[in-house]
mmCIF file of C-alpha atoms in Angstrom:
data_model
loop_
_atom_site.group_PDB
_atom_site.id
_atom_site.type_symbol
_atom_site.label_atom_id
_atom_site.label_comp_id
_atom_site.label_asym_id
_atom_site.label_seq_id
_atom_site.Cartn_x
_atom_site.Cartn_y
_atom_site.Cartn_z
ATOM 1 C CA UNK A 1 -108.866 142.583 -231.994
ATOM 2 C CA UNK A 2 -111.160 142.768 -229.188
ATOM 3 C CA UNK A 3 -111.696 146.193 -228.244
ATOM 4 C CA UNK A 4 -109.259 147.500 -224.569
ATOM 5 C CA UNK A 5 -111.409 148.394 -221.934
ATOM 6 C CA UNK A 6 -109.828 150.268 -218.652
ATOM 7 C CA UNK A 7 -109.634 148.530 -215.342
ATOM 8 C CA UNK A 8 -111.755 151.830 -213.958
ATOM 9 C CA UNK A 9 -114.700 150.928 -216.398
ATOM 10 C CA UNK A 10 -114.297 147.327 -215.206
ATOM 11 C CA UNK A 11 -114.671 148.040 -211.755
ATOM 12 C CA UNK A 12 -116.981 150.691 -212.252
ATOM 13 C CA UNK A 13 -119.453 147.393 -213.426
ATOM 14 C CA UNK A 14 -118.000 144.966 -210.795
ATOM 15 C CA UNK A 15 -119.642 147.949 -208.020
ATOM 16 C CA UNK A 16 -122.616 148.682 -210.425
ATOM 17 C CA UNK A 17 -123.381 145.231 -210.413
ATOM 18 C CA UNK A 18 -122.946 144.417 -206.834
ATOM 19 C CA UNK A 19 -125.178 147.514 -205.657
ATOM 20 C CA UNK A 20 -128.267 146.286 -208.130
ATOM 21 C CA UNK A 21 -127.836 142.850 -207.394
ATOM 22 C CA UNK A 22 -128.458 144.406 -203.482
ATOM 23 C CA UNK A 23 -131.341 146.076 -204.822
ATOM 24 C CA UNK A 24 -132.515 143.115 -206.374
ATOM 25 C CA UNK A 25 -132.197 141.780 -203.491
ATOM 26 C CA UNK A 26 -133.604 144.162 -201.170
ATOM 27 C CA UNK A 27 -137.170 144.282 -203.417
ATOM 28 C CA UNK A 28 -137.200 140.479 -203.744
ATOM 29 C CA UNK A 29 -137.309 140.135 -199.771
ATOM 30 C CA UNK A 30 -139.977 142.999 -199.764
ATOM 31 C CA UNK A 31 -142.400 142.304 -202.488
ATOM 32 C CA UNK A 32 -142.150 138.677 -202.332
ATOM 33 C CA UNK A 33 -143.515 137.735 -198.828
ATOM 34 C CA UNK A 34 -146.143 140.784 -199.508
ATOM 35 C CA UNK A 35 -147.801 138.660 -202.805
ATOM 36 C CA UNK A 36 -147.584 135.270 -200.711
ATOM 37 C CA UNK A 37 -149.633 137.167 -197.601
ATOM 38 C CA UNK A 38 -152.002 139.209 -200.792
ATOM 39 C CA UNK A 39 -152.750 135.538 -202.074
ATOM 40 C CA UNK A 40 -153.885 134.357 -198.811
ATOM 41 C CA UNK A 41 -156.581 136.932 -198.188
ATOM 42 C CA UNK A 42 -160.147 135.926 -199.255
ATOM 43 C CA UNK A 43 -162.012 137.627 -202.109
ATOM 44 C CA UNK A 44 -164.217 140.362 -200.731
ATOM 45 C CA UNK A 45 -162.658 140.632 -197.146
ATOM 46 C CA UNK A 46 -161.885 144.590 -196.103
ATOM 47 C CA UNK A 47 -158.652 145.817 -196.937
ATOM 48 C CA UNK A 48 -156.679 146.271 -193.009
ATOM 49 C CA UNK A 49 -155.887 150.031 -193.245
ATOM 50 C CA UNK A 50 -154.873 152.581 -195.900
ATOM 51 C CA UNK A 51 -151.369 151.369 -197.199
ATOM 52 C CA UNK A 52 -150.225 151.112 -200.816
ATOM 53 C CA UNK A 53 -152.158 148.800 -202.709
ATOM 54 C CA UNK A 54 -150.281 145.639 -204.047
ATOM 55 C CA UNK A 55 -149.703 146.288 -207.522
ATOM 56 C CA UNK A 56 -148.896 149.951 -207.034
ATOM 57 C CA UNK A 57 -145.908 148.443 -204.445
ATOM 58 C CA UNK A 58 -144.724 146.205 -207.319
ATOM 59 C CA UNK A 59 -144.887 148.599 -209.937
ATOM 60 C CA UNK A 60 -143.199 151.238 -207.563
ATOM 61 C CA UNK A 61 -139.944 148.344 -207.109
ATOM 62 C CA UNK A 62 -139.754 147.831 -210.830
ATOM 63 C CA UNK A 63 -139.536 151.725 -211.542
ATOM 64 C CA UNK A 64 -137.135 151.157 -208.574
ATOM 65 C CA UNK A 65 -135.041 148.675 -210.466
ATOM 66 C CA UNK A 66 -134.743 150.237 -213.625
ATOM 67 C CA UNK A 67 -133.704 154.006 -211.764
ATOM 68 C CA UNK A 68 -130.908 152.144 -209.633
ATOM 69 C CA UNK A 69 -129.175 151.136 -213.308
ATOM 70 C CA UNK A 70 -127.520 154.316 -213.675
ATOM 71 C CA UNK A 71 -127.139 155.400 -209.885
ATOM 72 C CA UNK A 72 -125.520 152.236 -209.685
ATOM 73 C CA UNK A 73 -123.004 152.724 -212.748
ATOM 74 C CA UNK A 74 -122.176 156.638 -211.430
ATOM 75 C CA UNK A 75 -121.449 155.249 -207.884
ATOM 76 C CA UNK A 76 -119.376 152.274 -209.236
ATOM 77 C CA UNK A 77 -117.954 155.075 -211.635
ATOM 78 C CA UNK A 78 -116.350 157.199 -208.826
ATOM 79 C CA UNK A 79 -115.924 154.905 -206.617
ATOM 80 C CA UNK A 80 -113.839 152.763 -208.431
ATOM 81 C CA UNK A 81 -112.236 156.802 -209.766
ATOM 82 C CA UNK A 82 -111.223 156.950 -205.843
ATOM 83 C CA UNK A 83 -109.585 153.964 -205.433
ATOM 84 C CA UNK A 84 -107.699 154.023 -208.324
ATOM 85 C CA UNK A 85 -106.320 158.118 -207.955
ATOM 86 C CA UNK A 86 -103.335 156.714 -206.473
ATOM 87 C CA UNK A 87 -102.661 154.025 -208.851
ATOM 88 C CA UNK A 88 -102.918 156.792 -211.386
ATOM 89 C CA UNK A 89 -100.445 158.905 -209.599
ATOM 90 C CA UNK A 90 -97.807 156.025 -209.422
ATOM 91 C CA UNK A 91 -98.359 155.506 -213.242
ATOM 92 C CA UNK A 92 -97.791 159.074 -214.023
ATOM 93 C CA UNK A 93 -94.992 159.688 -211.776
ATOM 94 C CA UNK A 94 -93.168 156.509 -212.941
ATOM 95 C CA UNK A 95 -93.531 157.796 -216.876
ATOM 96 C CA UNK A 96 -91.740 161.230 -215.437
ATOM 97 C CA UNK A 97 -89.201 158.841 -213.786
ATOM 98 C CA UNK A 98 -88.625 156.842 -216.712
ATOM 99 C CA UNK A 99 -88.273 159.988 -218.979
ATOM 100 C CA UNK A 100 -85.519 160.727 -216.800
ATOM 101 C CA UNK A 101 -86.083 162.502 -213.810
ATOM 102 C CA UNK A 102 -84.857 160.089 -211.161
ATOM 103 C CA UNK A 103 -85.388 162.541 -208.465
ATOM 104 C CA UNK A 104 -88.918 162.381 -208.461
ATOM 105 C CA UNK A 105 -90.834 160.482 -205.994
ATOM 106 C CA UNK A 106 -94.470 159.034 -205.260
ATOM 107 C CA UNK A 107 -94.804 160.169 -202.117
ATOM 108 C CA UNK A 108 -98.650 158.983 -201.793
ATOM 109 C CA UNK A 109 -99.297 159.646 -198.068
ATOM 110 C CA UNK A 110 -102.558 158.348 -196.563
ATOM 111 C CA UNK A 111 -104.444 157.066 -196.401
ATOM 112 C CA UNK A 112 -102.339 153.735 -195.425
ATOM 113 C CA UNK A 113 -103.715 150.472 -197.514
ATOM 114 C CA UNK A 114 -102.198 148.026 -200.410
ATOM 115 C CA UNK A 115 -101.609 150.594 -202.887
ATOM 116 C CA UNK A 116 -99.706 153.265 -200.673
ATOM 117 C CA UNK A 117 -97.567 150.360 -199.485
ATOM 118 C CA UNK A 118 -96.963 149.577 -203.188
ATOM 119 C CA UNK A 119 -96.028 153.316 -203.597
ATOM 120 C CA UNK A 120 -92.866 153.288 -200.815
ATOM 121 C CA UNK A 121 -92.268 149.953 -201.906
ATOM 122 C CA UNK A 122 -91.394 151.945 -205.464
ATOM 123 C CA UNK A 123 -90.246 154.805 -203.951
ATOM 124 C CA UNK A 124 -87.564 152.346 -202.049
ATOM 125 C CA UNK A 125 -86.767 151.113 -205.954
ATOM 126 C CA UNK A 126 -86.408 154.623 -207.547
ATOM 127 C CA UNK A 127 -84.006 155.417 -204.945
ATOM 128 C CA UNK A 128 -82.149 152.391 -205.523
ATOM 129 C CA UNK A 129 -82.326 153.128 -208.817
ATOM 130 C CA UNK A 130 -80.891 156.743 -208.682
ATOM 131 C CA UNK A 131 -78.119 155.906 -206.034
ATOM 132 C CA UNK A 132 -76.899 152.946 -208.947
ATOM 133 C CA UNK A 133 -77.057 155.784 -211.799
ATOM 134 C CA UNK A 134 -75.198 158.163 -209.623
ATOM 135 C CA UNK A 135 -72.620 154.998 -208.767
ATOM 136 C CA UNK A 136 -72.418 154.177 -212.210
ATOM 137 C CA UNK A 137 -71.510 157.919 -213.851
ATOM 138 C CA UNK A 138 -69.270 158.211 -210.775
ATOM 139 C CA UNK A 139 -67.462 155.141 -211.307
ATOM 140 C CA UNK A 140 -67.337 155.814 -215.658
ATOM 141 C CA UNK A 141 -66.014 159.578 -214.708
ATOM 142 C CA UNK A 142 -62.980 157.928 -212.345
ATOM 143 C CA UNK A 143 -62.471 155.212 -214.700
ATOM 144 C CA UNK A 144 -62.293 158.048 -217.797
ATOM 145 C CA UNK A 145 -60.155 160.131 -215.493
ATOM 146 C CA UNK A 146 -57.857 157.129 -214.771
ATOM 147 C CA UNK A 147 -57.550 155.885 -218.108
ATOM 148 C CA UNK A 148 -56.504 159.359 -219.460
ATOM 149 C CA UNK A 149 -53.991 159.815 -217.142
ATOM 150 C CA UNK A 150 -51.269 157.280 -218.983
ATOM 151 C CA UNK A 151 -51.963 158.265 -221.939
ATOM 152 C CA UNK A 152 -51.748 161.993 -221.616
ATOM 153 C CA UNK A 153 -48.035 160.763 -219.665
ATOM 154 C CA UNK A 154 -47.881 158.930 -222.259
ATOM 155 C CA UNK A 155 -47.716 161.610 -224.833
ATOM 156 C CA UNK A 156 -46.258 164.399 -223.730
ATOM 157 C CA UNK A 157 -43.220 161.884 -222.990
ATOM 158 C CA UNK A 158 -43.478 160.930 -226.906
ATOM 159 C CA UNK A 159 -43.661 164.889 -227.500
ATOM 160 C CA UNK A 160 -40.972 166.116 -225.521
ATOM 161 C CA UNK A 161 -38.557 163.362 -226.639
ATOM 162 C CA UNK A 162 -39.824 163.995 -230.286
ATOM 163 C CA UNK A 163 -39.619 167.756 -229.995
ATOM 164 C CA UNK A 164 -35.361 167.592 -228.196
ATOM 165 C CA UNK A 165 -33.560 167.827 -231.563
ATOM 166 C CA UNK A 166 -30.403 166.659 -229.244
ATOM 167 C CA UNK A 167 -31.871 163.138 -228.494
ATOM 168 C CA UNK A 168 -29.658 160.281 -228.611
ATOM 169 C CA UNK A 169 -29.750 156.555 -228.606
ATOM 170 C CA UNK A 170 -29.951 156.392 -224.876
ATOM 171 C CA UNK A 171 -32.738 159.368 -224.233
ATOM 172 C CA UNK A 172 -34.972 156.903 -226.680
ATOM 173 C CA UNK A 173 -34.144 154.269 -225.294
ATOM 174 C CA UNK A 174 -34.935 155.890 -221.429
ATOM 175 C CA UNK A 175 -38.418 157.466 -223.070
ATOM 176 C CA UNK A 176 -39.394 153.912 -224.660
ATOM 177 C CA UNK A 177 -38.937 152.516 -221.521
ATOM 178 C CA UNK A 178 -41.146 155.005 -219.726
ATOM 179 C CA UNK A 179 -43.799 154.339 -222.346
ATOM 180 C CA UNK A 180 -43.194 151.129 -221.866
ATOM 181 C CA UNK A 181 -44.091 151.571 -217.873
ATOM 182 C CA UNK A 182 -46.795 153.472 -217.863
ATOM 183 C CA UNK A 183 -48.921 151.110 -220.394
ATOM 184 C CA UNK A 184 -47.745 148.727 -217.896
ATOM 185 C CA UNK A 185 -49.971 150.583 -215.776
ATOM 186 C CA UNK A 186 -52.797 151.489 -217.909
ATOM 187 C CA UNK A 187 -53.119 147.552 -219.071
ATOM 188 C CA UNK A 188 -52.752 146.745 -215.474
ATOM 189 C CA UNK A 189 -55.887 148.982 -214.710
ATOM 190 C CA UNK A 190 -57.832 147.534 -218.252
ATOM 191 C CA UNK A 191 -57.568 144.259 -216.040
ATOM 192 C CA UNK A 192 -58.632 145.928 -212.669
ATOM 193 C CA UNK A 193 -61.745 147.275 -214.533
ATOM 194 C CA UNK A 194 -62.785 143.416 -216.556
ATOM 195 C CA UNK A 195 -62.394 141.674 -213.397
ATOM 196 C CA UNK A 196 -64.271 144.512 -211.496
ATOM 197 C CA UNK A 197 -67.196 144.207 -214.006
ATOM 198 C CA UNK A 198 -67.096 140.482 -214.222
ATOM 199 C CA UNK A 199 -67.086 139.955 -210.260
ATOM 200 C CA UNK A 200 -69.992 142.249 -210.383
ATOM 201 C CA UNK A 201 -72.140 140.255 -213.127
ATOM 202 C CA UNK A 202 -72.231 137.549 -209.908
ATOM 203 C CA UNK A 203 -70.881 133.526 -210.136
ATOM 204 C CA UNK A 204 -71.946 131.982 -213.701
ATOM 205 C CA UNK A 205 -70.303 128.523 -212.018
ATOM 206 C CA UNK A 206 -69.806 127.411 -208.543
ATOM 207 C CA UNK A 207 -67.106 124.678 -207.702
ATOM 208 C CA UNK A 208 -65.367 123.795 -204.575
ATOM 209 C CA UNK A 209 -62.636 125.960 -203.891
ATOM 210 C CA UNK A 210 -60.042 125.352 -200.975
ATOM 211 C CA UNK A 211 -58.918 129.017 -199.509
ATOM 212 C CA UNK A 212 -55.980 127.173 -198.132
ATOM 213 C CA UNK A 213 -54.761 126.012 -201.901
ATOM 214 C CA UNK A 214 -55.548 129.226 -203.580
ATOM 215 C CA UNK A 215 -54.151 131.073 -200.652
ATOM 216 C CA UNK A 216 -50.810 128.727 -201.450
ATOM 217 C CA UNK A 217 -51.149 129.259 -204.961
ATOM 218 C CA UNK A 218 -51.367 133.213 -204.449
ATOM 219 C CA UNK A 219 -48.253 133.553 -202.165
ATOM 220 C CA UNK A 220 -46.215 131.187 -204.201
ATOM 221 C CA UNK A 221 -46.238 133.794 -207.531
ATOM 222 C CA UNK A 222 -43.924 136.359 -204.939
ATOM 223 C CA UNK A 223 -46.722 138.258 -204.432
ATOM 224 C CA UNK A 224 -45.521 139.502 -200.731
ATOM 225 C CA UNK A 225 -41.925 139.132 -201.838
ATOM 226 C CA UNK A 226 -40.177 141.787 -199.124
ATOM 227 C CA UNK A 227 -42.610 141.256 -196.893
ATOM 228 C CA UNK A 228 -42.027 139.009 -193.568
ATOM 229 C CA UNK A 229 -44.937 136.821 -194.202
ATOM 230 C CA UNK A 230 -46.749 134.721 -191.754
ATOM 231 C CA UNK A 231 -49.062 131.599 -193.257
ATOM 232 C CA UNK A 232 -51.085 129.576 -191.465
ATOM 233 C CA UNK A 233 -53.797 127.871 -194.141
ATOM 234 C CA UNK A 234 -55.887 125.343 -192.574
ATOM 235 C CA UNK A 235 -58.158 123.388 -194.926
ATOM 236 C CA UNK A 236 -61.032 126.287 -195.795
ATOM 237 C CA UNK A 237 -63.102 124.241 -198.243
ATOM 238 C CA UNK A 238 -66.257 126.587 -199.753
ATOM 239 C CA UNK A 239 -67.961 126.702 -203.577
ATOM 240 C CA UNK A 240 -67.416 129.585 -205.784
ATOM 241 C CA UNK A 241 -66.037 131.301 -208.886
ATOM 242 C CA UNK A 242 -62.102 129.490 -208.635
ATOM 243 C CA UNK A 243 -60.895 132.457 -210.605
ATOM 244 C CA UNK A 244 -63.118 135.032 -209.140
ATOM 245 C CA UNK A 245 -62.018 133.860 -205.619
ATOM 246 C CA UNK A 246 -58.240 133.320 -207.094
ATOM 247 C CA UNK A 247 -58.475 137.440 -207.281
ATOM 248 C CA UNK A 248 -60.244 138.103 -204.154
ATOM 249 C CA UNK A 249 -57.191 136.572 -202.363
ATOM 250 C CA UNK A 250 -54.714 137.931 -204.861
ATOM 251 C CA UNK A 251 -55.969 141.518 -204.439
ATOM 252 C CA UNK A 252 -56.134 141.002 -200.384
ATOM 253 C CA UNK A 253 -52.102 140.396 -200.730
ATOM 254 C CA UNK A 254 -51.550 142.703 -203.102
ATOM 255 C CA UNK A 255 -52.726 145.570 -200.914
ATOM 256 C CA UNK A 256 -51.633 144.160 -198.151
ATOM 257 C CA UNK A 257 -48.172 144.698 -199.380
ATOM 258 C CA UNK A 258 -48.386 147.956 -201.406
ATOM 259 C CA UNK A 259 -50.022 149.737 -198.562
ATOM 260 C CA UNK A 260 -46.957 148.893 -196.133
ATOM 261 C CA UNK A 261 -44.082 149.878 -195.023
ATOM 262 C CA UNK A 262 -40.149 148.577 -195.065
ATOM 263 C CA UNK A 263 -39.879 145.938 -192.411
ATOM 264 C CA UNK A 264 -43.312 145.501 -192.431
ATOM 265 C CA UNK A 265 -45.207 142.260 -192.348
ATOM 266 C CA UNK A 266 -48.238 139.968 -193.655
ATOM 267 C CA UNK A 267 -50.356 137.389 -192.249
ATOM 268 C CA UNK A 268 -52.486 134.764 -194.053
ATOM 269 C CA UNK A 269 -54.891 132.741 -192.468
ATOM 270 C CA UNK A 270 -57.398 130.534 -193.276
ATOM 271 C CA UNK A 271 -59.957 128.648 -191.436
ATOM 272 C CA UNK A 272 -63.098 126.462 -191.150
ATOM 273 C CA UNK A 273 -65.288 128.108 -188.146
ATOM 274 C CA UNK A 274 -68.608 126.428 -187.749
ATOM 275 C CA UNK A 275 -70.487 126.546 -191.097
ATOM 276 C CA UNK A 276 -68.028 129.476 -192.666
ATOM 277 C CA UNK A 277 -65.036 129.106 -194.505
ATOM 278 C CA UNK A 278 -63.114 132.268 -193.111
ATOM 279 C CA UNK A 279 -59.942 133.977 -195.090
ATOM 280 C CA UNK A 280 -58.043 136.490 -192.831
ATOM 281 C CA UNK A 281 -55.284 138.749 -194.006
ATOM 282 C CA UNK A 282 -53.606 140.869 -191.966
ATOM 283 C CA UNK A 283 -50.832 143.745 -192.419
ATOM 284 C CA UNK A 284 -48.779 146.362 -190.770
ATOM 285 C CA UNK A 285 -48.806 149.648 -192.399
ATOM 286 C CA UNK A 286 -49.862 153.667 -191.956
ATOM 287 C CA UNK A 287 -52.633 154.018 -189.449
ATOM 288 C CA UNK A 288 -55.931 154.237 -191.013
ATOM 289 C CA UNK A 289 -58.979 156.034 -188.907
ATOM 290 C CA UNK A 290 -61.807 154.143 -188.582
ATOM 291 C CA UNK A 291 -64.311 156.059 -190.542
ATOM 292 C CA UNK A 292 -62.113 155.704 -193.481
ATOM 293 C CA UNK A 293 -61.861 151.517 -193.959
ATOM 294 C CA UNK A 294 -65.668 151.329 -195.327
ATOM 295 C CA UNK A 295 -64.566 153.954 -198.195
ATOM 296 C CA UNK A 296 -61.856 152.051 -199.505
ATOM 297 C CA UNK A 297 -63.891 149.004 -200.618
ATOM 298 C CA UNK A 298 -65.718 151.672 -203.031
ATOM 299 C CA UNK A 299 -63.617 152.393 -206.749
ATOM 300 C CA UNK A 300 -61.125 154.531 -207.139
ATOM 301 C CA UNK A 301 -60.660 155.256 -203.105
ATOM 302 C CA UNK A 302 -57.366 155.648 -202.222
ATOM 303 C CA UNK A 303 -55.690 156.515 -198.840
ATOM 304 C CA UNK A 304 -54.523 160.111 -199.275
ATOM 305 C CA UNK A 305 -50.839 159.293 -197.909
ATOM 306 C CA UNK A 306 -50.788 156.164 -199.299
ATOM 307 C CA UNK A 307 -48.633 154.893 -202.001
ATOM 308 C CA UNK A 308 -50.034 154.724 -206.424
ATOM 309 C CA UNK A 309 -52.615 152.553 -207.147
ATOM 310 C CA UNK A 310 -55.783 152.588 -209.505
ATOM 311 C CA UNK A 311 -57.721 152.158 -205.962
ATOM 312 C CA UNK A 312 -59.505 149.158 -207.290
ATOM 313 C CA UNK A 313 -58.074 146.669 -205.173
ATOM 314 C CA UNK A 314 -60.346 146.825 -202.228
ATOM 315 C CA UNK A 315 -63.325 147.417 -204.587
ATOM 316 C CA UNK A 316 -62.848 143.735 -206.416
ATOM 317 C CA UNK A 317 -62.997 141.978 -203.268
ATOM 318 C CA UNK A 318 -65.795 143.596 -202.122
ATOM 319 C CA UNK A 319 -67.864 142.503 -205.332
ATOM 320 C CA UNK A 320 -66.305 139.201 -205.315
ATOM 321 C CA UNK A 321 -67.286 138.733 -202.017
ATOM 322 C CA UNK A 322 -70.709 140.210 -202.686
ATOM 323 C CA UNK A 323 -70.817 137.863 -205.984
ATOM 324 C CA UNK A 324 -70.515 134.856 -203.564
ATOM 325 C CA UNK A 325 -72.858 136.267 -200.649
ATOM 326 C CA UNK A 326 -69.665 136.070 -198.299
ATOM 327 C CA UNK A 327 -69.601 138.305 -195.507
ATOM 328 C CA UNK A 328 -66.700 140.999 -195.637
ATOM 329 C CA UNK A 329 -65.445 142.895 -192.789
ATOM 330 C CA UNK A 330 -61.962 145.106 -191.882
ATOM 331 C CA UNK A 331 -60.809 146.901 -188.802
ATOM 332 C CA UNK A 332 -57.978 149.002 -188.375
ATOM 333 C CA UNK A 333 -55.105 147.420 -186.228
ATOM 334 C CA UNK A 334 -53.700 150.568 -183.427
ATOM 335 C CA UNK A 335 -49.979 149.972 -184.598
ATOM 336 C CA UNK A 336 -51.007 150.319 -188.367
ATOM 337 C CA UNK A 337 -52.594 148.703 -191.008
ATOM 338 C CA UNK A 338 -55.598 146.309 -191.419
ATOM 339 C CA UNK A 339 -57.329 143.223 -190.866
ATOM 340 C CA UNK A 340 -59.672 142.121 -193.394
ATOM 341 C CA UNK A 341 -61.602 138.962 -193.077
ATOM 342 C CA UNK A 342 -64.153 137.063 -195.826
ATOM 343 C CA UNK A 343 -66.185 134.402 -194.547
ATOM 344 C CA UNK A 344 -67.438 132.187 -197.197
ATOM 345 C CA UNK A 345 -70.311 129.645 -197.197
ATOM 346 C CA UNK A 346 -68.711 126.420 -195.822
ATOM 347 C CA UNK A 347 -69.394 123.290 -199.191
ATOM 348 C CA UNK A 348 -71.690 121.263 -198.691
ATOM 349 C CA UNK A 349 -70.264 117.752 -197.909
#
């Protein structure tokens, strides 16, 4: 195995050899021209002055050349140390980083060249990195604290029921059906969390997708049953995930109706605009401030006066519509509720 050498001892004989080869250089222009002008000079003619002597001058440049060896290797040495301390300090702070300590930054400073720009460029990852951790142990804590919350219903129902010595036929029956209800729910939020995680995995196959049939498709399972809906689906043709894009609409509706009121209504539109393929869904409902709409589209955010939900509605269309590069935006409407429009990436024909 051939024996690892560092990059510092590397460069410290890329300098070593540039300076002697200057030196070699340097002597070559000197002393040669001098032996070409000491061969012209006749035998016996007087010397012009009292300078060094010819062979003292070439013995003088090879004592020269041998000296400049290791001058040139300890200048190569720390040169090539300087120019490498802040490659060294990325390599030890991204071991500390690794070990666990996402906090930590480079922070290299100046002076401003190729390697300092590779240090924010890492300190922009690290922070990336730490703000996904963070994300991630958020969204596992919710998702624990979600997923505990049936089942601790769950039993003390059982317990209570078990523990009345009284119970009848019908108090079973009433408890069973409670059970029954609230792993309902907890399945119902098993299926928020799968599509949540596959939607952010990103599109494994892209077909053409109408909005306008899956849009049709959506409102014809009853979805906004109660609702006075409003449809207007224009052709909308785009490539995608058909199921991932099958929820995205599906989960617009779905809030769309749960966070409404009695009376209220629901607009579906889609569109072709240009070179987008735009989905619009509209609804009346509580007034939402401004500042809150961008929160919503994270997990578990919910509206505080708003009705039950696993508040992972909002959150699947914003990775499905990430998953697909689509542009997502929502405003809230003055009288009450929102409008939330995707614009897809019209097919190519």
């Amino acid at each position: 195995m051939t024996p690892r050498r560092s990059l510092r001892a590397r460069l410290a004989l890329a300098y070593a050899a540039g300076i002697y080869a200057a030196g070699v250089l340097v002597v070559v222009l000197v002393d040669v021209p001098l032996v070409s002008i000491d061969a012209t000079v006749p035998d016996g003619s007087p010397a012009s002055g009292s300078g060094i002597a010819l062979p003292h001058l070439l013995i003088g440049s090879a004592v020269a050349l041998v000296v400049l060896i290791p001058v040139a290797l300890a200048l190569g040495w720390y040169v090539a140390g300087r120019f490498l301390r802040p490659l060294r300090a990325i390599t030890a702070t991204a071991r500390v980083i690794s070990a666990g300590d996402l906090h930590r930054r480079l922070d290299l400073g100046e002076p401003a060249d190729e390697l300092t720009e590779l240090g924010r460029t890492l300190d922009d990852l690290f922070a990336r990195l730490q703000a996904s951790f963070d994300a991630q142990r958020h969204f596992v804590a919710n998702a624990s604290h979600e997923l505990r919350t049936p089942l601790a219903g769950m039993r003390t129902l059982l317990e209570v029921t078990l523990a009345d010595p009284g119970a009848d036929a019908a108090t079973l029956r009433a408890a069973c059906e409670e059970a029954l209800s609230l792993g309902e729910h907890q399945e119902r939020l098993v299926e928020a969390l799968l599509t949540l995680a596959t939607s952010e995995r990103g599109v494994t196959r892209w077909e053409t997708v109408d909005l306008a049939v899956v849009a049709k498709q959506v409102l014809a399972s009853g979805r906004a049953a109660g609702r006075d809906l409003t449809a207007d689906l224009e052709p909308a043709v785009t490539a995608g995930d058909p199921r991932l894009v099958q929820s995205l609409v599906a989960n617009l509706v779905d809030n769309a109706v749960r966070h409404n009121h009695d009376g209220g209504h629901v607009e579906v539109i889609t569109r072709t605009s240009g070179e987008q393929a735009v989905l619009t869904v509209v609804n009346s409902g509580p007034v939402i401030d401004g500042d809150q709409v961008q929160r919503l589209f994270q997990p578990f955010q919910k509206l505080a006066s708003g009705p039950h939900g696993s508040g992972l509605g909002l959150a699947i269309v914003h990775a499905v519509a990430q998953a697909h590069h689509a542009g997502l935006s929502a405003r809230p409407r003055p009288g009450g509720g929102l409008s939330i429009t995707v614009r897809f990436a019209v097919a190519p024909g």
